[in-house]
Coordinates of C-alpha atoms in Angstrom, one line a residue:
M29 CA 0.0 0.0 0.0
M30 CA 1.4 3.4 -1.0
T31 CA 1.5 6.2 1.5
V32 CA 0.6 9.5 0.1
E33 CA 2.1 12.4 1.9
T34 CA 1.3 15.4 -0.3
T35 CA -0.8 16.4 -3.3
S36 CA 0.0 19.7 -4.9
V37 CA -3.0 21.2 -6.5
S38 CA -3.6 24.3 -8.7
S39 CA -7.2 25.4 -8.8
K40 CA -6.6 28.5 -11.0
I41 CA -4.2 27.6 -13.9
D42 CA -5.9 26.4 -17.1
L43 CA -3.2 25.0 -19.3
F44 CA -5.1 25.8 -22.4
A45 CA -6.3 29.4 -21.6
D46 CA -5.2 32.0 -24.1
E47 CA -3.0 33.8 -21.6
V48 CA -1.1 30.6 -20.8
L49 CA -0.7 29.6 -24.5
L50 CA 0.6 33.1 -25.4
D51 CA 3.3 33.1 -22.7
P52 CA 3.4 29.8 -20.7
Y53 CA 6.7 30.4 -18.9
P54 CA 5.5 32.4 -15.8
F55 CA 2.9 29.7 -15.3
F56 CA 5.4 26.9 -15.8
T57 CA 7.7 28.5 -13.3
E58 CA 4.9 28.7 -10.7
L59 CA 3.9 25.0 -11.2
R60 CA 7.5 23.8 -11.3
E61 CA 8.3 25.6 -8.0
Q62 CA 5.2 24.2 -6.4
A63 CA 6.0 20.5 -7.1
P64 CA 7.3 18.0 -9.7
V65 CA 3.7 16.9 -10.2
V66 CA 0.7 19.2 -9.7
H67 CA -2.9 18.3 -10.1
L68 CA -4.6 20.9 -12.4
E69 CA -8.2 21.1 -11.3
K70 CA -9.4 23.1 -14.3
N71 CA -8.0 20.5 -16.8
G72 CA -8.5 17.3 -14.7
V73 CA -4.9 16.3 -15.4
W74 CA -1.6 15.9 -13.5
A75 CA 1.1 18.2 -14.8
L76 CA 4.7 17.0 -14.8
T77 CA 6.8 20.1 -14.4
R78 CA 10.4 19.3 -13.7
Y79 CA 13.1 18.0 -16.0
E80 CA 14.0 14.7 -14.2
T81 CA 10.3 13.8 -13.6
I82 CA 9.4 14.4 -17.3
R83 CA 12.4 12.4 -18.6
E84 CA 11.7 9.5 -16.4
A85 CA 8.0 9.5 -17.4
L86 CA 8.9 9.6 -21.1
A87 CA 11.3 6.6 -20.6
N88 CA 8.7 4.6 -18.7
W89 CA 6.1 3.7 -21.4
E90 CA 4.7 0.8 -19.4
V91 CA 3.3 3.2 -16.7
F92 CA 3.0 6.4 -18.8
S93 CA 1.3 5.0 -21.9
S94 CA 0.7 6.8 -25.2
N95 CA -2.9 5.5 -25.4
A96 CA -4.1 9.0 -24.5
V97 CA -1.8 11.7 -26.1
A98 CA -4.7 14.0 -26.8
F99 CA -6.7 15.8 -24.1
N100 CA -10.1 14.7 -25.4
D101 CA -11.7 11.2 -25.8
E102 CA -12.8 11.7 -29.4
M103 CA -9.3 12.2 -30.7
N104 CA -7.8 9.5 -28.5
G105 CA -10.4 7.2 -30.1
A106 CA -9.5 8.4 -33.6
L107 CA -5.7 7.8 -33.0
V108 CA -6.1 4.1 -31.9
G109 CA -3.8 2.0 -34.1
T110 CA -1.4 4.8 -35.0
S111 CA 2.2 4.7 -33.9
L112 CA 1.6 8.0 -32.0
A113 CA -0.9 6.4 -29.7
T114 CA 0.3 2.8 -29.3
D115 CA 3.0 1.3 -27.1
P116 CA 5.4 -1.6 -27.8
P117 CA 5.3 -4.2 -29.2
E118 CA 2.7 -2.9 -31.7
H119 CA 4.4 0.5 -31.7
T120 CA 7.7 -1.0 -32.8
R121 CA 6.3 -2.4 -36.0
L122 CA 4.3 0.8 -36.9
R123 CA 7.2 3.0 -36.2
A124 CA 9.6 0.9 -38.4
A125 CA 7.3 1.6 -41.3
L126 CA 7.1 5.3 -40.4
T127 CA 10.9 5.8 -40.0
E128 CA 12.0 3.6 -43.0
N129 CA 12.4 6.8 -45.1
L130 CA 13.7 8.9 -42.3
T131 CA 17.0 7.0 -41.5
P132 CA 20.2 9.0 -41.6
R133 CA 21.1 7.3 -44.9
A134 CA 17.7 8.3 -46.5
L135 CA 18.0 11.8 -45.2
R136 CA 21.6 12.3 -46.6
K137 CA 20.1 12.1 -50.1
L138 CA 17.7 14.9 -49.2
K139 CA 20.2 17.3 -47.7
G140 CA 21.5 18.9 -50.9
G141 CA 18.0 19.7 -52.1
I142 CA 16.8 21.1 -48.8
D143 CA 20.0 23.3 -48.5
E144 CA 19.4 24.6 -52.0
K145 CA 15.7 25.4 -51.4
A146 CA 16.6 27.3 -48.2
D147 CA 19.4 29.2 -49.7
K148 CA 17.3 30.3 -52.7
M149 CA 14.5 31.5 -50.3
V150 CA 16.9 33.4 -48.0
A151 CA 18.7 35.0 -51.0
E152 CA 15.4 36.2 -52.5
L153 CA 14.2 37.6 -49.1
V154 CA 17.5 39.4 -48.4
E155 CA 17.1 41.0 -51.8
R156 CA 13.5 42.0 -51.0
G157 CA 14.6 43.6 -47.7
S158 CA 11.4 43.3 -45.7
F159 CA 9.0 40.3 -45.4
D160 CA 7.1 38.2 -42.9
A161 CA 9.6 35.6 -41.7
I162 CA 7.0 33.1 -40.7
D163 CA 5.0 33.0 -44.0
A164 CA 8.0 33.6 -46.3
L165 CA 10.5 31.2 -44.6
A166 CA 9.3 29.2 -41.5
R167 CA 6.1 28.0 -43.3
A168 CA 7.4 28.1 -46.9
L169 CA 10.3 25.7 -46.5
P170 CA 8.7 22.9 -44.6
L171 CA 5.6 23.1 -46.8
Q172 CA 7.8 22.7 -49.9
V173 CA 10.0 20.0 -48.4
V174 CA 7.2 17.8 -46.9
A175 CA 4.8 18.2 -49.9
D176 CA 7.6 17.2 -52.3
L177 CA 8.7 14.4 -50.1
I178 CA 5.2 12.8 -49.8
G179 CA 4.5 13.7 -53.4
V180 CA 1.3 15.7 -52.6
Q181 CA -0.1 17.5 -55.7
G182 CA -2.9 19.8 -56.7
E183 CA -5.6 20.9 -54.3
A184 CA -4.3 18.8 -51.4
R185 CA -1.0 20.7 -51.5
E186 CA -2.8 24.0 -51.1
N187 CA -4.6 22.7 -47.9
I188 CA -1.6 21.2 -46.1
L189 CA -0.9 24.2 -43.8
R190 CA -4.6 24.5 -42.8
W191 CA -4.7 20.7 -42.2
G192 CA -1.5 20.5 -40.2
D193 CA -2.5 23.4 -37.9
A194 CA -5.9 21.8 -37.3
A195 CA -4.4 18.3 -36.7
F196 CA -2.5 19.7 -33.7
N197 CA -5.3 21.9 -32.3
V198 CA -7.7 19.0 -32.1
L199 CA -5.4 17.2 -29.6
G200 CA -6.4 19.8 -27.0
P201 CA -9.3 19.6 -24.6
M202 CA -12.8 20.1 -25.9
N203 CA -12.5 23.9 -25.9
E204 CA -13.7 26.3 -28.7
R205 CA -10.4 25.9 -30.6
T206 CA -10.7 22.2 -30.7
A207 CA -14.3 22.3 -31.8
Q208 CA -13.6 24.8 -34.6
N209 CA -10.7 22.7 -35.9
F210 CA -12.4 19.3 -35.9
P211 CA -14.0 19.7 -39.4
V212 CA -10.6 20.9 -40.9
A213 CA -8.7 18.0 -39.3
G214 CA -11.5 15.8 -40.6
E215 CA -10.6 16.9 -44.2
L216 CA -7.0 15.8 -43.7
F217 CA -8.2 12.5 -42.2
Q218 CA -10.6 11.8 -45.2
W219 CA -8.0 12.7 -47.8
C220 CA -5.4 10.4 -46.1
A221 CA -8.0 7.6 -45.9
G222 CA -8.8 7.8 -49.6
V223 CA -5.4 8.6 -51.0
Q224 CA -4.0 6.2 -53.7
A225 CA -0.5 5.6 -54.8
T226 CA -1.4 7.2 -58.2
D227 CA -2.4 10.5 -56.5
L228 CA 1.2 11.0 -55.4
T229 CA 4.3 11.9 -57.5
E230 CA 6.2 9.0 -58.9
G231 CA 9.5 8.4 -57.0
S232 CA 8.2 10.2 -53.9
M233 CA 8.3 8.8 -50.3
G234 CA 4.5 8.6 -50.4
R235 CA 4.7 6.2 -53.3
A236 CA 7.4 4.2 -51.4
I237 CA 5.0 3.7 -48.5
F238 CA 2.4 2.1 -50.9
D239 CA 5.2 0.0 -52.5
A240 CA 6.0 -1.4 -49.0
A241 CA 2.3 -2.3 -48.6
E242 CA 2.4 -4.0 -52.1
R243 CA 5.3 -6.1 -50.9
G244 CA 3.3 -7.1 -47.8
E245 CA 5.6 -5.3 -45.3
I246 CA 2.8 -3.2 -43.9
P247 CA -1.0 -3.6 -44.2
M248 CA -2.4 -1.5 -47.1
E249 CA -4.7 0.3 -44.6
S250 CA -1.6 1.6 -42.8
C251 CA -0.5 3.7 -45.8
G252 CA -3.0 6.5 -45.1
H253 CA -2.2 6.5 -41.4
I254 CA 1.6 6.9 -42.1
I255 CA 1.0 9.7 -44.6
H256 CA -1.4 11.4 -42.1
Q257 CA 1.4 11.4 -39.5
Y258 CA 3.9 13.0 -41.9
L259 CA 1.5 15.7 -42.8
G260 CA -0.2 16.1 -39.4
A261 CA 2.9 15.8 -37.1
G262 CA 5.8 16.7 -39.4
M263 CA 5.0 20.2 -40.3
D264 CA 3.8 22.5 -37.5
T265 CA 6.6 21.7 -35.0
T266 CA 9.2 22.3 -37.7
I267 CA 7.5 25.6 -38.6
A268 CA 7.4 26.6 -34.9
S269 CA 11.1 25.8 -34.5
I270 CA 12.3 27.6 -37.6
G271 CA 10.2 30.7 -36.7
N272 CA 11.5 30.6 -33.1
A273 CA 15.1 30.4 -34.3
I274 CA 14.7 33.4 -36.6
A275 CA 13.0 35.4 -33.7
Q276 CA 15.9 34.5 -31.3
F277 CA 18.6 35.5 -33.8
A278 CA 16.8 38.8 -34.2
A279 CA 16.3 39.4 -30.5
N280 CA 19.9 38.3 -29.5
P281 CA 22.2 39.8 -32.2
D282 CA 25.3 38.8 -30.0
Q283 CA 24.3 35.2 -30.2
F284 CA 23.6 35.4 -34.0
D285 CA 27.1 36.9 -34.3
L286 CA 28.5 33.7 -32.7
V287 CA 26.8 31.6 -35.3
R288 CA 27.9 33.8 -38.1
E289 CA 31.5 33.6 -36.9
D290 CA 31.4 29.8 -36.6
R291 CA 28.7 28.0 -38.6
S292 CA 29.8 24.6 -37.1
I293 CA 27.8 25.6 -34.0
I294 CA 24.5 25.6 -35.9
P295 CA 23.5 22.1 -34.4
S296 CA 24.2 23.5 -30.9
A297 CA 22.3 26.7 -31.6
F298 CA 19.3 24.7 -32.9
N299 CA 19.3 22.5 -29.7
E300 CA 19.2 25.8 -27.7
V301 CA 16.3 27.1 -29.8
L302 CA 14.4 23.8 -29.0
R303 CA 15.3 24.0 -25.3
F304 CA 14.4 27.7 -25.0
E305 CA 11.1 27.5 -26.9
A306 CA 9.7 24.0 -26.9
P307 CA 7.6 23.7 -30.0
V308 CA 5.0 21.5 -28.3
H309 CA 3.1 23.0 -25.4
A310 CA 1.9 19.9 -23.7
F311 CA 1.4 16.2 -24.5
G312 CA -0.8 13.6 -22.8
R313 CA 0.0 10.2 -21.3
L314 CA -2.3 7.7 -19.7
V315 CA -1.2 6.3 -16.3
K316 CA -1.6 2.5 -16.5
Q317 CA -0.8 1.8 -12.8
D318 CA -0.7 3.7 -9.6
I319 CA 2.6 5.6 -9.3
E320 CA 4.1 7.7 -6.6
I321 CA 6.2 10.8 -7.5
D322 CA 7.8 12.7 -4.7
G323 CA 5.2 11.6 -2.2
T324 CA 2.2 12.2 -4.5
L325 CA 0.2 9.3 -5.8
I326 CA -1.1 9.5 -9.3
P327 CA -3.8 6.8 -9.6
A328 CA -4.1 4.4 -12.5
G329 CA -6.5 5.7 -15.2
S330 CA -5.3 9.4 -14.7
Q331 CA -4.0 11.5 -17.5
V332 CA -0.8 13.4 -17.1
A333 CA 0.3 16.5 -19.1
I334 CA 3.9 16.5 -20.0
L335 CA 5.1 20.2 -20.0
F336 CA 8.2 20.1 -22.2
G337 CA 8.8 23.8 -21.9
A338 CA 8.7 23.7 -18.1
G339 CA 11.3 20.8 -18.0
N340 CA 13.5 22.6 -20.5
R341 CA 13.7 25.7 -18.3
D342 CA 14.2 23.8 -15.0
P343 CA 17.1 25.5 -13.1
R344 CA 17.7 22.2 -11.4
H345 CA 19.0 20.9 -14.7
Y346 CA 20.1 23.9 -16.8
E347 CA 22.1 26.8 -15.5
N348 CA 20.6 30.2 -16.2
P349 CA 17.7 28.6 -18.1
D350 CA 15.9 31.8 -19.2
A351 CA 18.9 32.9 -21.2
F352 CA 19.3 32.0 -24.9
Q353 CA 22.9 30.8 -25.4
V354 CA 23.9 29.2 -28.7
K355 CA 27.0 27.6 -27.3
R356 CA 25.2 25.8 -24.5
N357 CA 24.4 22.7 -26.7
P358 CA 21.7 21.1 -24.6
V359 CA 21.7 17.8 -26.4
D360 CA 19.4 16.4 -23.7
H361 CA 16.6 18.9 -24.2
L362 CA 13.1 17.4 -23.9
S363 CA 11.5 19.0 -27.0
F364 CA 11.8 15.9 -29.2
G365 CA 10.6 13.6 -26.4
Y366 CA 12.7 10.7 -25.1
G367 CA 12.6 6.9 -25.3
V368 CA 10.5 4.8 -27.7
H369 CA 8.2 7.7 -28.6
S370 CA 10.9 10.3 -29.3
C371 CA 10.1 12.4 -32.4
A372 CA 10.4 10.2 -35.5
G373 CA 10.9 13.1 -37.8
Q374 CA 13.5 14.9 -35.9
G375 CA 16.3 14.2 -38.4
L376 CA 14.2 15.9 -41.2
A377 CA 13.3 18.8 -38.9
R378 CA 17.0 19.3 -38.2
L379 CA 17.9 19.3 -41.9
E380 CA 15.4 22.0 -42.6
A381 CA 16.3 24.2 -39.6
Y382 CA 20.0 23.9 -40.2
A383 CA 19.6 24.8 -43.8
V384 CA 17.7 28.0 -42.9
M385 CA 20.1 28.9 -40.1
D386 CA 23.1 28.3 -42.3
A387 CA 21.7 30.5 -45.1
L388 CA 20.9 33.3 -42.7
A389 CA 24.4 33.1 -41.1
R390 CA 26.0 33.4 -44.5
R391 CA 23.8 36.0 -46.1
V392 CA 22.7 38.2 -43.2
R393 CA 24.5 40.5 -40.8
R394 CA 21.5 41.9 -38.9
L395 CA 17.8 41.4 -38.9
T396 CA 15.6 44.2 -37.6
V397 CA 12.2 42.9 -36.7
G398 CA 8.9 44.4 -35.6
K399 CA 6.7 43.0 -32.8
P400 CA 6.3 39.2 -33.1
E401 CA 2.7 37.9 -33.0
R402 CA 2.2 34.5 -31.3
Q403 CA -0.2 32.0 -32.8
I404 CA -2.6 30.7 -30.2
S405 CA -2.7 27.0 -30.6
N406 CA -3.8 24.3 -28.1
M407 CA -0.6 22.3 -28.7
T408 CA 2.2 24.2 -30.5
H409 CA 4.2 27.2 -29.3
S410 CA 4.9 29.1 -32.4
L411 CA 4.7 32.5 -34.0
N412 CA 2.0 33.6 -36.4
K413 CA 3.9 36.6 -37.7
L414 CA 7.4 38.0 -37.5
P415 CA 7.7 41.2 -39.6
V416 CA 11.3 41.7 -40.8
L417 CA 11.6 45.4 -41.3
E418 CA 15.2 45.6 -42.5
V419 CA 18.0 43.2 -43.5
E420 CA 21.6 44.2 -43.4
S421 CA 23.2 41.7 -45.7
A422 CA 26.6 40.1 -44.9

């Protein structure tokens, strides 16, 4: 029998309120200082707030199951059978099909093309002198890369950004944002359910997924699921990360100078962007058996909210966590998850972000930006607009 000494409760913080989504860090600090696990009465979930607690939970899939990654029952029902919402051993098979085209070897073939696309975009924008960095770069590059990779053509291609945004929003609780996004997320789901190999460009990764099904390596009905994950999960977090990188370079010119002086630190700088601004606000886990954390019992059947951004700024783990330092190289940041469910597409996201950061470091000396505008999303922490007013070229 477990003895429960304490239960930390927050009766006022709503994890998905606009004010929290716009600037979560003061709320994360409050919760983190309260306890490593805090029961949020308004959301009916247990928030994991500290680095070590989060990392241990992510590693322990037997207790912290991915059967409830969304914060509403309808979406958790819709995600049954996807690699996102299953645990081993089933997860292992589904993930293998998902990551077959995301291996370091497969990605090496893509690097040149991605670098070229990013460089061309940045060169044109520097020439233009003023632009919105989110639309013209942070959204434009991942859209082009992922659509080309999957082989999406025609009308579907024009809808990818809308669909990707909605696919994340519907993972939130049943608030107004979730309700508004359900029909749009449904469009993506329907398109993926009906997509045929012939709808996708010959030689694309999308075609390769259907080829694997033809060979009997995966069930034919899994093809749409896998493509859904690429389009639903592979875009918005990358868009968020690239936008956050540009914003931090503009806000911290001394740090941008360090990258310009030595482009070999770009991987370190990107790790710091991911630590400093976790692209995912919160993710759910279902507690499969009673577990005690620091004297607090979380009963089986409860849902926990993993607060990546709270863990990434935990002063118990990172020195001076609220400072953006490109040479820190926090390789152990939590933003890509950890353990069996760590982000399957992180290699591709890195390729895209490195390409943008490298092109900026080579071509730009200074970025003068206007006031950034945050996008209010249930699940992603990203910018909606970042007006670049002036570019001083290198």
